Coordinates of C-alpha atoms and ligand atoms in Angstrom, one line a residue:
Chain A
M1 CA 1.9 5.8 -29.2
S2 CA -0.8 3.1 -29.2
S3 CA -0.3 1.2 -32.4
I4 CA -3.6 0.3 -34.0
Y5 CA -4.4 -0.2 -37.6
E6 CA -8.0 0.2 -38.8
M7 CA -9.7 -0.2 -42.1
D8 CA -13.3 -0.2 -43.4
Y9 CA -14.6 -2.2 -46.3
N10 CA -17.9 -1.9 -48.1
V11 CA -19.7 -5.1 -49.0
G12 CA -22.4 -4.9 -51.7
S13 CA -25.5 -7.0 -51.7
R14 CA -25.4 -9.7 -54.4
D15 CA -22.3 -8.2 -55.8
F16 CA -20.7 -11.6 -56.5
A17 CA -17.9 -10.2 -58.7
A18 CA -16.5 -8.2 -55.7
A19 CA -17.5 -10.5 -52.9
G20 CA -14.4 -11.9 -51.4
D21 CA -12.3 -8.8 -52.0
A22 CA -12.6 -7.5 -48.4
S23 CA -11.5 -10.8 -46.8
R24 CA -8.7 -11.1 -49.4
S25 CA -7.5 -7.6 -48.5
I26 CA -7.7 -8.4 -44.8
K27 CA -5.6 -11.5 -45.3
R28 CA -3.0 -9.6 -47.2
T29 CA -2.8 -6.8 -44.6
L30 CA -2.3 -9.3 -41.8
Q31 CA 0.4 -11.1 -43.7
Q32 CA 2.3 -7.9 -44.3
I33 CA 2.0 -7.0 -40.7
G34 CA 3.5 -10.4 -39.9
V35 CA 0.6 -12.0 -38.0
D36 CA 1.2 -15.8 -37.4
T37 CA 0.2 -17.8 -40.4
S38 CA -2.3 -20.1 -38.6
V39 CA -4.1 -17.1 -37.1
V40 CA -4.2 -15.5 -40.5
R41 CA -5.8 -18.6 -41.8
R42 CA -8.5 -18.5 -39.1
I43 CA -9.2 -14.9 -39.7
A44 CA -9.3 -15.3 -43.5
I45 CA -11.9 -18.1 -43.2
A46 CA -14.1 -16.2 -40.7
S47 CA -13.9 -12.9 -42.6
Y48 CA -14.7 -14.7 -45.8
E49 CA -17.8 -16.3 -44.3
A50 CA -18.9 -13.0 -42.8
E51 CA -18.4 -11.2 -46.1
M52 CA -20.3 -13.8 -48.1
N53 CA -23.2 -13.7 -45.6
I54 CA -23.5 -9.9 -46.1
A55 CA -23.3 -10.3 -49.9
I56 CA -25.8 -13.2 -50.0
H57 CA -28.3 -12.7 -47.1
S58 CA -28.3 -8.9 -46.5
K59 CA -29.0 -5.6 -48.2
G60 CA -25.3 -4.8 -48.1
G61 CA -23.1 -3.7 -45.3
K62 CA -19.6 -3.0 -44.0
M63 CA -16.7 -4.8 -42.5
H64 CA -14.2 -3.2 -40.1
L65 CA -10.7 -4.5 -39.3
A66 CA -8.7 -3.4 -36.3
V67 CA -5.3 -4.7 -35.5
N68 CA -3.1 -4.1 -32.5
S69 CA -0.2 -5.9 -31.1
D70 CA -2.3 -8.3 -29.0
K71 CA -5.5 -8.9 -31.0
V72 CA -7.3 -8.6 -34.3
V73 CA -10.9 -7.6 -34.4
V74 CA -13.2 -8.1 -37.4
A75 CA -16.6 -6.5 -37.0
T76 CA -19.5 -6.5 -39.5
E77 CA -22.6 -4.5 -39.8
D78 CA -25.4 -4.7 -42.4
F79 CA -28.5 -2.8 -43.4
G80 CA -31.0 -5.6 -42.7
P81 CA -33.2 -7.6 -43.0
G82 CA -31.8 -9.1 -39.8
I83 CA -32.0 -12.6 -38.5
E84 CA -35.3 -13.8 -37.0
N85 CA -33.9 -16.5 -34.8
V86 CA -30.2 -16.2 -34.1
D87 CA -29.9 -19.5 -32.2
L88 CA -31.3 -21.3 -35.1
A89 CA -29.0 -19.5 -37.6
M90 CA -26.0 -20.5 -35.5
T91 CA -27.0 -24.2 -35.8
E92 CA -24.7 -26.2 -38.1
G93 CA -26.4 -26.9 -41.4
W94 CA -29.2 -24.5 -41.0
S95 CA -29.7 -22.2 -44.0
T96 CA -32.3 -20.2 -45.8
A97 CA -30.2 -20.1 -49.0
T98 CA -32.1 -20.5 -52.2
D99 CA -31.4 -23.2 -54.7
E100 CA -29.5 -20.8 -57.0
I101 CA -27.2 -19.8 -54.1
R102 CA -26.6 -23.5 -53.3
E103 CA -25.9 -24.0 -57.0
M104 CA -23.1 -21.6 -56.6
G105 CA -21.6 -23.7 -53.8
F106 CA -22.8 -21.6 -50.9
G107 CA -25.6 -22.3 -48.4
A108 CA -24.2 -25.2 -46.5
G109 CA -25.3 -23.5 -43.3
M110 CA -21.8 -23.7 -41.8
G111 CA -20.8 -20.0 -42.1
L112 CA -21.9 -18.8 -38.7
P113 CA -20.8 -21.9 -36.8
N114 CA -17.4 -21.7 -38.6
M115 CA -17.0 -18.0 -37.7
K116 CA -17.6 -18.9 -34.1
K117 CA -15.2 -21.8 -34.3
C118 CA -12.4 -19.8 -35.9
S119 CA -12.5 -16.8 -33.5
D120 CA -11.5 -16.6 -29.9
E121 CA -14.5 -14.4 -29.0
F122 CA -17.6 -14.2 -31.1
S123 CA -20.7 -12.1 -30.6
I124 CA -23.8 -11.5 -32.8
E125 CA -26.7 -9.2 -32.4
S126 CA -29.5 -9.0 -34.9
S127 CA -32.8 -7.2 -35.1
V128 CA -35.5 -7.4 -37.8
P129 CA -35.6 -5.4 -40.0
E130 CA -32.7 -3.2 -38.9
G131 CA -29.8 -5.6 -39.5
T132 CA -27.1 -7.8 -38.0
R133 CA -23.8 -7.0 -36.2
I134 CA -21.1 -9.4 -35.6
K135 CA -17.9 -9.0 -33.7
M136 CA -15.0 -11.5 -33.8
I137 CA -11.9 -11.2 -31.8
F138 CA -8.7 -13.2 -32.5
K139 CA -5.9 -13.1 -29.9
L140 CA -2.4 -12.8 -31.0
Chain B
M1 CA 29.7 -27.2 -63.3
V2 CA 27.1 -27.9 -60.7
I3 CA 26.2 -25.0 -58.6
Q4 CA 26.1 -26.3 -55.1
M5 CA 24.0 -23.9 -53.2
N6 CA 21.7 -24.5 -50.3
N7 CA 20.8 -20.9 -50.2
E8 CA 17.1 -20.6 -49.6
Y9 CA 16.7 -17.9 -52.1
Y10 CA 18.6 -19.4 -55.0
H11 CA 16.8 -18.8 -58.3
S12 CA 17.2 -19.9 -61.9
V13 CA 15.5 -16.8 -63.3
V14 CA 18.1 -14.1 -64.1
L15 CA 18.2 -10.8 -65.9
D16 CA 20.6 -9.9 -68.8
K17 CA 21.1 -6.3 -67.9
S18 CA 22.5 -5.4 -71.3
K19 CA 19.2 -6.4 -72.9
C20 CA 16.8 -4.9 -70.3
K21 CA 15.3 -1.6 -71.4
G22 CA 13.4 -1.0 -68.2
C23 CA 10.1 -1.2 -70.0
T24 CA 8.0 -2.4 -67.0
T25 CA 6.3 -5.2 -68.9
C26 CA 7.5 -7.9 -66.5
L27 CA 6.6 -5.7 -63.6
R28 CA 2.9 -6.0 -64.3
N29 CA 2.9 -9.7 -65.0
C30 CA 4.8 -11.0 -62.0
P31 CA 2.3 -12.8 -59.8
T32 CA 4.1 -12.1 -56.6
Q33 CA 5.1 -8.5 -57.3
A34 CA 8.7 -9.6 -57.1
I35 CA 10.1 -7.2 -59.8
R36 CA 11.1 -3.6 -59.5
V37 CA 12.7 -1.4 -62.1
R38 CA 15.6 0.5 -60.5
N39 CA 18.0 2.7 -62.4
G40 CA 16.4 1.7 -65.7
K41 CA 16.8 -2.0 -65.1
A42 CA 14.6 -4.7 -63.8
T43 CA 15.6 -6.4 -60.5
I44 CA 14.1 -9.4 -58.8
I45 CA 13.3 -9.4 -55.1
K46 CA 14.6 -12.9 -54.3
E47 CA 12.5 -13.8 -51.4
R48 CA 9.3 -13.2 -53.4
C49 CA 10.2 -14.9 -56.7
I50 CA 8.7 -18.3 -57.3
D51 CA 10.5 -19.0 -60.5
C52 CA 7.3 -19.2 -62.5
G53 CA 9.0 -17.9 -65.6
E54 CA 6.2 -15.5 -66.4
C55 CA 8.7 -12.7 -66.8
I56 CA 10.8 -14.7 -69.2
R57 CA 7.7 -15.3 -71.3
V58 CA 6.6 -11.7 -71.4
C59 CA 9.9 -9.8 -71.8
P60 CA 9.8 -8.3 -75.3
Y61 CA 13.6 -7.9 -75.3
H62 CA 14.4 -11.5 -74.1
A63 CA 16.3 -10.0 -71.2
K64 CA 15.1 -12.6 -68.7
N65 CA 16.4 -16.1 -68.9
A66 CA 17.0 -19.1 -66.7
V67 CA 20.4 -20.4 -65.6
T68 CA 20.6 -24.0 -66.5
D69 CA 23.6 -26.1 -67.0
K70 CA 25.6 -26.5 -70.2
L71 CA 26.5 -29.7 -72.0
D72 CA 30.1 -29.6 -70.8
I73 CA 28.9 -30.7 -67.4
L74 CA 28.8 -34.2 -68.8
K75 CA 32.6 -34.5 -68.5
N76 CA 32.3 -34.1 -64.7
Y77 CA 30.9 -37.6 -64.4
K78 CA 32.0 -41.1 -65.1
Y79 CA 28.5 -42.2 -66.1
T80 CA 25.8 -39.8 -67.3
V81 CA 22.0 -40.3 -67.8
A82 CA 19.6 -37.9 -69.5
L83 CA 16.2 -37.7 -67.9
P84 CA 13.9 -36.0 -70.4
A85 CA 10.7 -34.5 -69.1
P86 CA 7.6 -35.8 -70.9
T87 CA 7.4 -32.4 -72.5
T88 CA 10.6 -33.1 -74.4
I89 CA 8.7 -35.7 -76.5
A90 CA 6.0 -33.1 -77.3
Q91 CA 8.5 -30.9 -79.2
F92 CA 8.6 -33.4 -82.0
K93 CA 6.1 -34.5 -84.6
K94 CA 4.2 -37.7 -83.9
K95 CA 5.7 -39.5 -86.9
I96 CA 9.1 -39.4 -85.2
S97 CA 9.1 -42.3 -82.8
V98 CA 9.9 -41.8 -79.1
N99 CA 12.8 -44.2 -79.6
R100 CA 14.3 -42.1 -82.3
I101 CA 14.0 -38.9 -80.2
L102 CA 15.6 -40.7 -77.2
T103 CA 18.4 -42.2 -79.3
A104 CA 19.2 -38.8 -80.7
L105 CA 19.3 -37.4 -77.2
K106 CA 21.6 -40.1 -76.0
D107 CA 23.9 -39.6 -79.0
I108 CA 24.7 -36.1 -77.7
G109 CA 27.0 -37.8 -75.2
F110 CA 24.9 -39.5 -72.5
D111 CA 25.6 -43.1 -71.5
E112 CA 21.9 -43.7 -70.9
V113 CA 18.5 -42.1 -71.3
Q114 CA 15.6 -42.7 -68.9
E115 CA 12.3 -40.9 -69.4
V116 CA 10.7 -39.0 -66.5
A117 CA 7.4 -40.2 -67.9
Y118 CA 8.2 -43.6 -66.4
G119 CA 8.4 -42.1 -62.9
A120 CA 5.3 -40.0 -63.7
E121 CA 3.3 -43.2 -64.3
I122 CA 4.4 -44.6 -61.0
V123 CA 3.6 -41.4 -59.1
G124 CA 0.3 -41.1 -60.9
E125 CA -0.7 -44.6 -60.0
A126 CA 0.4 -44.1 -56.4
L127 CA -1.9 -41.1 -56.0
K128 CA -4.9 -43.3 -55.3
Y129 CA -3.1 -44.8 -52.3
E130 CA -2.3 -41.3 -51.0
L131 CA -6.0 -40.4 -51.3
M132 CA -7.0 -43.5 -49.3
E133 CA -4.8 -42.5 -46.3
K134 CA -7.0 -41.8 -43.2
D135 CA -5.5 -38.6 -42.2
V136 CA -5.2 -37.1 -45.7
K137 CA -6.0 -33.3 -45.8
K138 CA -8.5 -32.6 -48.6
P139 CA -8.2 -31.3 -51.1
L140 CA -4.9 -33.0 -51.7
I141 CA -2.8 -30.5 -53.7
S142 CA -0.5 -31.6 -56.4
S143 CA 3.2 -31.0 -55.7
A144 CA 4.3 -31.5 -59.3
C145 CA 4.9 -27.9 -60.2
P146 CA 7.6 -26.3 -58.0
A147 CA 6.4 -22.8 -58.8
V148 CA 3.0 -23.6 -57.3
V149 CA 4.6 -25.3 -54.3
R150 CA 6.7 -22.1 -53.8
M151 CA 3.5 -20.0 -54.2
L152 CA 2.0 -22.0 -51.3
Q153 CA 5.1 -21.4 -49.2
V154 CA 5.0 -17.7 -49.7
R155 CA 1.2 -16.9 -49.8
F156 CA -0.7 -19.9 -48.6
P157 CA 1.5 -21.5 -45.9
E158 CA -1.5 -23.0 -44.2
L159 CA -2.2 -25.2 -47.3
I160 CA 1.3 -26.8 -47.3
E161 CA -0.1 -29.7 -45.3
N162 CA -2.5 -30.4 -48.2
L163 CA 0.4 -31.1 -50.6
V164 CA 0.9 -34.6 -52.0
H165 CA 3.5 -36.3 -49.9
L166 CA 5.1 -38.1 -52.8
E167 CA 8.1 -37.1 -54.7
S168 CA 7.8 -35.5 -58.1
P169 CA 8.1 -37.8 -61.2
M170 CA 11.5 -36.2 -61.8
E171 CA 12.8 -37.2 -58.4
V172 CA 11.2 -40.7 -58.4
T173 CA 12.8 -41.4 -61.8
A174 CA 16.2 -40.2 -60.6
R175 CA 16.0 -42.3 -57.4
L176 CA 15.2 -45.4 -59.4
V177 CA 18.0 -44.8 -61.9
R178 CA 20.5 -44.0 -59.1
K179 CA 19.6 -47.1 -57.2
R180 CA 19.9 -49.3 -60.2
L181 CA 23.3 -47.9 -61.3
K182 CA 24.7 -48.4 -57.8
E183 CA 23.5 -51.9 -57.6
E184 CA 24.1 -53.1 -61.1
K185 CA 27.1 -51.1 -62.2
G186 CA 28.7 -50.6 -58.8
L187 CA 29.0 -46.9 -59.4
R188 CA 29.4 -44.4 -56.5
D189 CA 27.0 -41.5 -56.1
E190 CA 29.6 -38.9 -57.2
E191 CA 30.4 -40.9 -60.4
I192 CA 26.8 -40.7 -61.6
G193 CA 25.6 -37.6 -63.4
L194 CA 21.8 -37.5 -63.7
V195 CA 20.8 -34.6 -66.0
F196 CA 17.2 -33.5 -66.2
I197 CA 16.0 -32.1 -69.5
T198 CA 13.8 -29.3 -68.2
P199 CA 10.9 -27.4 -69.6
C200 CA 11.2 -24.6 -67.0
A201 CA 13.1 -22.5 -64.6
A202 CA 11.2 -23.8 -61.6
K203 CA 12.4 -27.4 -61.9
A204 CA 15.9 -26.2 -62.5
T205 CA 15.7 -24.3 -59.3
T206 CA 14.6 -27.2 -57.2
I207 CA 17.6 -29.2 -58.5
H208 CA 20.1 -26.7 -57.3
S209 CA 18.7 -25.4 -54.1
Y210 CA 16.0 -27.9 -53.7
I211 CA 13.9 -25.0 -52.5
P212 CA 10.5 -26.5 -51.7
W213 CA 11.9 -29.1 -49.4
D214 CA 15.0 -27.2 -48.4
N215 CA 16.3 -29.5 -45.7
S216 CA 16.9 -32.1 -48.2
H217 CA 18.7 -32.6 -51.5
S218 CA 17.8 -33.6 -55.0
S219 CA 18.8 -36.9 -56.6
I220 CA 19.3 -35.0 -59.8
D221 CA 22.7 -33.4 -60.5
A222 CA 22.1 -30.9 -63.2
S223 CA 19.5 -29.6 -65.6
I224 CA 19.7 -28.6 -69.3
S225 CA 16.8 -26.7 -70.8
I226 CA 14.7 -28.3 -73.6
S227 CA 15.4 -25.2 -75.7
E228 CA 19.1 -25.6 -75.3
I229 CA 19.2 -29.3 -76.2
Y230 CA 16.5 -29.2 -79.0
P231 CA 18.8 -28.2 -81.8
E232 CA 21.3 -30.9 -80.8
I233 CA 18.6 -33.5 -81.0
L234 CA 17.4 -32.1 -84.3
D235 CA 20.9 -32.4 -85.8
R236 CA 21.0 -36.1 -85.0
I237 CA 17.4 -37.2 -85.4
D238 CA 17.7 -38.4 -89.0
K239 CA 21.1 -39.9 -88.6
V240 CA 21.0 -42.1 -85.6
Q241 CA 20.5 -45.9 -85.6
E242 CA 17.3 -46.2 -83.6
E243 CA 17.7 -48.0 -80.3
D244 CA 15.0 -49.5 -78.0
L245 CA 15.1 -47.0 -75.2
Q246 CA 11.4 -46.1 -74.6
H247 CA 10.0 -47.0 -71.1
S248 CA 7.1 -44.6 -71.2
T249 CA 3.5 -45.2 -72.1
G250 CA 0.8 -42.7 -72.9
R251 CA -0.1 -42.8 -69.2
G252 CA 3.2 -41.2 -68.2
L253 CA 3.5 -38.8 -71.2
I254 CA 0.2 -37.0 -70.4
W255 CA 1.8 -35.5 -67.3
A256 CA 3.1 -33.0 -69.8
H257 CA -0.2 -31.2 -69.9
T258 CA -2.8 -30.1 -67.5
G259 CA -5.1 -32.8 -66.4
G260 CA -2.5 -35.5 -67.0
E261 CA -1.8 -36.1 -63.3
S262 CA -5.5 -36.0 -62.4
S263 CA -6.3 -38.6 -65.0
F264 CA -4.9 -41.3 -62.7
I265 CA -7.7 -40.6 -60.3
A266 CA -10.4 -39.5 -62.8
E267 CA -13.3 -40.8 -60.7
K268 CA -12.6 -38.4 -57.9
Q269 CA -13.7 -34.8 -57.4
I270 CA -11.0 -32.8 -59.2
I271 CA -10.1 -29.4 -60.3
N272 CA -7.2 -28.8 -62.6
V273 CA -6.1 -25.4 -63.5
D274 CA -3.2 -23.9 -65.4
G275 CA -1.7 -20.4 -65.5
I276 CA -0.3 -19.1 -62.2
H277 CA -2.9 -16.3 -61.9
N278 CA -5.7 -18.9 -62.2
V279 CA -4.0 -21.2 -59.8
I280 CA -3.9 -18.4 -57.2
S281 CA -7.6 -17.7 -57.6
V282 CA -8.5 -21.3 -56.9
L283 CA -6.0 -21.6 -54.0
E284 CA -7.9 -18.6 -52.5
E285 CA -11.1 -20.5 -52.7
I286 CA -9.5 -23.5 -51.1
E287 CA -8.1 -21.4 -48.4
N288 CA -11.6 -19.8 -47.8
G289 CA -12.9 -23.3 -47.2
R290 CA -15.2 -23.3 -50.2
L291 CA -14.0 -26.5 -51.8
R292 CA -14.3 -28.9 -48.9
E293 CA -15.7 -31.7 -51.1
L294 CA -12.8 -31.5 -53.5
D295 CA -10.5 -34.5 -53.5
F296 CA -7.7 -33.3 -55.6
F297 CA -6.3 -30.0 -56.9
E298 CA -3.9 -30.0 -59.8
G299 CA -2.4 -26.5 -60.3
L300 CA 0.3 -25.8 -62.9
A301 CA 2.0 -22.5 -63.2
C302 CA 2.2 -22.5 -67.0
I303 CA -0.7 -22.2 -69.4
G304 CA -1.3 -25.7 -70.8
G305 CA 0.9 -27.2 -68.1
C306 CA 4.5 -28.2 -68.7
V307 CA 4.1 -28.1 -72.5
G308 CA 3.8 -24.3 -71.8
G309 CA 7.1 -24.2 -69.9
C310 CA 9.2 -21.1 -70.4
L311 CA 12.2 -23.2 -71.7
T312 CA 10.4 -25.2 -74.4
V313 CA 10.4 -24.4 -78.1
E314 CA 7.2 -25.7 -79.6
N315 CA 3.9 -23.8 -79.4
T316 CA 2.1 -24.9 -76.3
F317 CA -1.1 -26.0 -77.9
I318 CA 0.6 -27.9 -80.7
A319 CA 2.7 -29.6 -78.2
K320 CA -0.3 -30.5 -76.2
K321 CA -2.1 -32.0 -79.2
R322 CA 1.0 -34.1 -80.0
I323 CA 1.0 -35.6 -76.5
M324 CA -2.7 -36.3 -76.7
D325 CA -2.2 -38.0 -80.0
R326 CA 0.6 -40.1 -78.7
S327 CA -1.2 -41.1 -75.5
L328 CA -4.3 -42.2 -77.5
D329 CA -2.2 -44.7 -79.3
R330 CA -2.2 -47.4 -76.7
K331 CA 0.1 -49.7 -78.6
A332 CA 2.9 -47.1 -78.3
G333 CA 5.1 -48.0 -75.4
D334 CA 5.1 -50.7 -72.9
N335 CA 6.9 -51.1 -69.6
D336 CA 7.3 -53.3 -66.5
I337 CA 5.1 -51.1 -64.2
T338 CA 2.5 -53.3 -62.3
D339 CA 0.0 -52.6 -59.6
E340 CA 2.0 -54.7 -57.1
M341 CA 5.1 -52.8 -57.9
I342 CA 3.4 -49.4 -57.2
K343 CA 1.8 -50.7 -54.1
S344 CA 5.0 -52.0 -52.6
A345 CA 6.9 -48.9 -53.6
Y346 CA 4.2 -46.7 -52.0
E347 CA 4.1 -48.8 -48.8
S348 CA 7.9 -49.0 -48.4
G349 CA 8.1 -45.2 -48.5
F350 CA 10.3 -45.2 -51.5
L351 CA 8.1 -42.6 -53.2
D352 CA 7.9 -40.3 -50.1
R353 CA 9.2 -36.8 -50.3
E354 CA 12.4 -36.5 -48.3
G355 CA 12.2 -33.7 -45.8
K356 CA 9.6 -31.1 -45.0
I357 CA 8.3 -28.2 -46.9
F358 CA 8.4 -25.1 -44.8
P359 CA 6.4 -21.9 -45.0
M360 CA 8.4 -19.0 -46.4
P361 CA 6.2 -16.0 -45.7
E362 CA 7.4 -12.7 -47.0
T363 CA 9.2 -10.4 -44.6
P364 CA 6.7 -8.3 -42.6
L365 CA 6.8 -4.5 -42.9
D366 CA 8.7 -4.6 -39.6
P367 CA 10.0 -7.3 -37.3
N368 CA 8.2 -5.6 -34.4
I369 CA 4.5 -5.9 -34.7
K370 CA 3.8 -2.5 -33.3
E371 CA 6.1 -0.9 -35.8
A372 CA 4.6 -3.0 -38.6
I373 CA 1.1 -1.8 -37.6
N374 CA 2.3 1.8 -37.7
K375 CA 4.0 1.3 -41.0
M376 CA 0.7 -0.2 -42.4
E377 CA -1.0 3.0 -41.4
T378 CA 1.6 5.1 -43.0
M379 CA 1.4 3.0 -46.1
D380 CA -2.3 3.7 -46.4
K381 CA -1.7 7.4 -46.0
I382 CA 1.0 7.4 -48.6
E383 CA -1.2 5.4 -51.0
K384 CA -3.9 8.1 -50.7
T385 CA -1.4 10.7 -51.9
L386 CA -0.5 8.7 -55.0
P387 CA -2.6 9.0 -58.2
G388 CA -3.9 5.3 -58.1
I389 CA -3.4 4.6 -61.8
D390 CA -0.8 1.9 -61.3
C391 CA 1.3 3.2 -64.2
G392 CA 4.5 1.5 -63.2
S393 CA 6.7 4.5 -64.1
C394 CA 8.0 4.6 -60.5
G395 CA 9.5 1.2 -61.0
A396 CA 7.0 -0.5 -58.7
P397 CA 4.1 -2.7 -60.0
G398 CA 1.5 -0.3 -58.7
C399 CA 0.7 2.6 -56.4
R400 CA 0.2 0.4 -53.4
A401 CA 3.4 -1.5 -54.0
L402 CA 5.2 1.9 -54.2
A403 CA 3.7 2.9 -50.9
E404 CA 4.9 -0.4 -49.4
D405 CA 8.4 0.1 -50.8
I406 CA 8.5 3.6 -49.3
V407 CA 7.6 2.4 -45.8
R408 CA 10.1 -0.4 -46.2
G409 CA 12.7 2.4 -46.9
Q410 CA 13.3 1.1 -50.5
A411 CA 11.8 4.0 -52.5
S412 CA 10.8 7.6 -52.1
E413 CA 7.6 9.5 -52.8
V414 CA 9.1 11.5 -55.6
D415 CA 9.8 8.2 -57.5
C416 CA 6.2 8.8 -58.5
I417 CA 6.3 11.2 -61.5
F418 CA 3.0 12.7 -60.6
V419 CA 4.1 13.5 -57.0
L420 CA 7.3 14.8 -58.5
R421 CA 5.5 17.1 -60.9
E422 CA 3.3 18.3 -58.1
A423 CA 6.3 19.0 -56.0
I424 CA 8.0 20.9 -58.8
N425 CA 4.8 22.9 -59.3
E426 CA 4.8 23.9 -55.7
L427 CA 8.4 24.6 -55.7
S428 CA 8.1 26.9 -58.8
K429 CA 5.2 28.7 -57.1
L430 CA 7.3 29.1 -54.1
M431 CA 10.2 30.4 -56.1
Y432 CA 7.9 32.8 -57.9
D433 CA 6.5 34.1 -54.6
L434 CA 10.0 34.4 -53.2
S435 CA 11.1 36.4 -56.3
E436 CA 8.2 38.8 -55.7
K437 CA 9.4 39.3 -52.1
V438 CA 11.7 42.2 -51.7
V439 CA 14.8 42.2 -49.5
P440 CA 13.9 44.2 -46.2
V441 CA 16.5 46.8 -46.8
M442 CA 15.1 47.6 -50.2
K443 CA 11.5 47.8 -48.8
D444 CA 11.6 51.4 -47.5
K445 CA 13.3 52.6 -50.7
E446 CA 10.6 51.2 -52.9
N447 CA 7.9 52.6 -50.6
E448 CA 9.5 55.9 -50.7
G449 CA 9.3 55.9 -54.5
N450 CA 5.6 55.1 -54.3
E451 CA 4.7 57.8 -51.9
Ligands
ADP1 N1 -26.0 -11.0 -42.4 C1 -27.1 -11.7 -42.4 N2 -28.3 -11.2 -42.7 C2 -29.4 -11.9 -42.7 N3 -29.4 -13.2 -42.5 C3 -28.3 -13.9 -42.3 C4 -27.0 -13.2 -42.2 N4 -26.0 -14.0 -42.0 C5 -26.6 -15.2 -41.8 N5 -28.0 -15.2 -42.0 C6 -29.0 -16.3 -41.9 O1 -28.4 -17.3 -41.2 C7 -28.4 -18.5 -42.0 C8 -27.1 -19.3 -41.6 O2 -26.0 -18.6 -42.0 P1 -24.7 -19.5 -42.3 O3 -24.3 -20.3 -41.1 O4 -23.6 -18.5 -42.8 O5 -25.1 -20.4 -43.5 P2 -25.4 -20.2 -45.0 O6 -24.9 -18.8 -45.4 O7 -24.7 -21.3 -45.7 O8 -26.9 -20.2 -45.2 C9 -28.5 -18.0 -43.4 O9 -29.0 -19.0 -44.2 C10 -29.3 -16.8 -43.2 O10 -30.7 -17.2 -43.2
SF4_2 S1 9.9 -15.8 -62.3 FE1 7.8 -15.3 -61.8 S2 7.8 -14.8 -59.6 FE2 10.0 -14.7 -60.3 S3 10.3 -12.5 -60.9 FE3 9.7 -13.7 -62.8 S4 7.4 -13.4 -62.9 FE4 8.1 -12.9 -60.8
SF4_3 S1 3.8 -26.0 -65.0 FE1 5.5 -27.4 -65.5 S2 6.8 -26.3 -66.8 FE2 5.5 -24.8 -65.8 S3 6.6 -24.1 -64.0 FE3 5.3 -25.8 -63.4 S4 6.6 -27.6 -63.5 FE4 7.6 -26.0 -64.7
MG4 MG1 -22.9 -18.2 -44.9

């Protein structure tokens, strides 16, 4: 039997009360499965950044978690508006966040770069206006 | 008697089974979901309990308590010293002098009294040096509250390296006293009895098992709760001949409430939070990397800080007000603490925590990761069959927790009264259907009659 655990999470646009729930739940799941604490930490940070990006920059979307004995995959998908220039978006410090968002402590432009840094494999595809997909792989 | 245990899961919080009614109140309030009600009585899952005392506070039947030592331990030592937590002072009206409180405490049968507020002032002043270290992990997280340290070990192991590397005020005070008694009075370690007057179960736990830094041992020998010693002090407070025992200033005393520790580095970026559930929510933000600019995080498990400890007597907010009043009065209290003294104590490593704090993650669903993954799947499936109203009647703190207990083999699906009712329904339907069925040999006879 191939052991794989999968779970989907919805992430609402601008739903700041619920934003963070998906990554919190991902972290809890991985802790209960017994994934190494330092890997859990990396996944928690990357998932949180991904989740906040969907909540802040997109029209809402989904996160998908898949765990098997040698890797954890966190994938996201949103309903647009997509990212015009992905290379630019991946640059440290680059952000289109509004002043209000910055006021809330987001918008440092470090989310995507940190997601890449935390994961062992990172891929991003985006098209305007369809949306953005991200896949992060963490080796166990 | 001193309980000598180095058991990792030693706890001070205990249950008085005769008082427990199995009401499930504590179940809902435990921040780590460490409590289950089994056979009508609450039980604590030791590896999860952080000794926060939340269950002691909420139990309507006072069935939860903390094991601390009793006064008769004093006869085990040649020389005894009481080390009252700053919160001890907060139990008394401001018009009663600190010296009078300390004298009454000493009169109970101690050879000496030395306030923990003294060590608190030293640790507080030393924080600035700790923040100046080049390799300091920010935010630096206060290690003053053992329940919070324990929470980090269980749930936020990756933040352990952010903990302050200094000993707690309690330990620093004890180290100083022990050193002095050995040097000046020629006493041997085992002749000295240092007794901490504790506001909480968490501190009592660190003394006996020294949990957070479990490869090390405490300089304190025993702890007696404030609530236990309070009436003894009260009995003597008017009678004693006041002695000059105070070594604390307002600086040290304010450690009793939230923000006291942070006040030593007030110009830094600080968040201070009390109440274990609030502490958890900020730790989550720190873990998510949202608070990178923060210099210091002071998190205390009890609402109000140590003045809200589960083994205190006075109302938390009245106690807090009293400490604030006393600390405003600059004239009150004086001591020998100087900048040079702090600096040299810091640099010599005298204030450093002995030993390492290890992660103590909870046991995974299964030691084998493949099995754990399968169990996680099963757990989700089971959860879907449960009503999702988190009623607690099954003895677990919620439906998901019951599902987890089931896959861990510690509970069964019919522990849920709704699943049980459903099962009984189906069973009775089945029984009815069966009763309608006729035994084969009878069948022809009945048919014959109908034809
Ligand atoms: N899911 C998304 N949908 C649309 N735009 C996005 C999305 N994620 C990131 N972006 C864009 O990329 C920029 C950089 O993202 P990030 O590195 O996370 O920084 P920040 O969120 O702080 O702005 C954002 O400001 C935004 O313009
Ligand atoms: S002391 Fe705290 S962690 Fe331990 S069982 Fe009670 S509420 Fe739970
Ligand atoms: S806040 Fe103070 S009294 Fe409460 S558990 Fe922590 S150390 Fe003990
Ligand atoms: Mg972002």
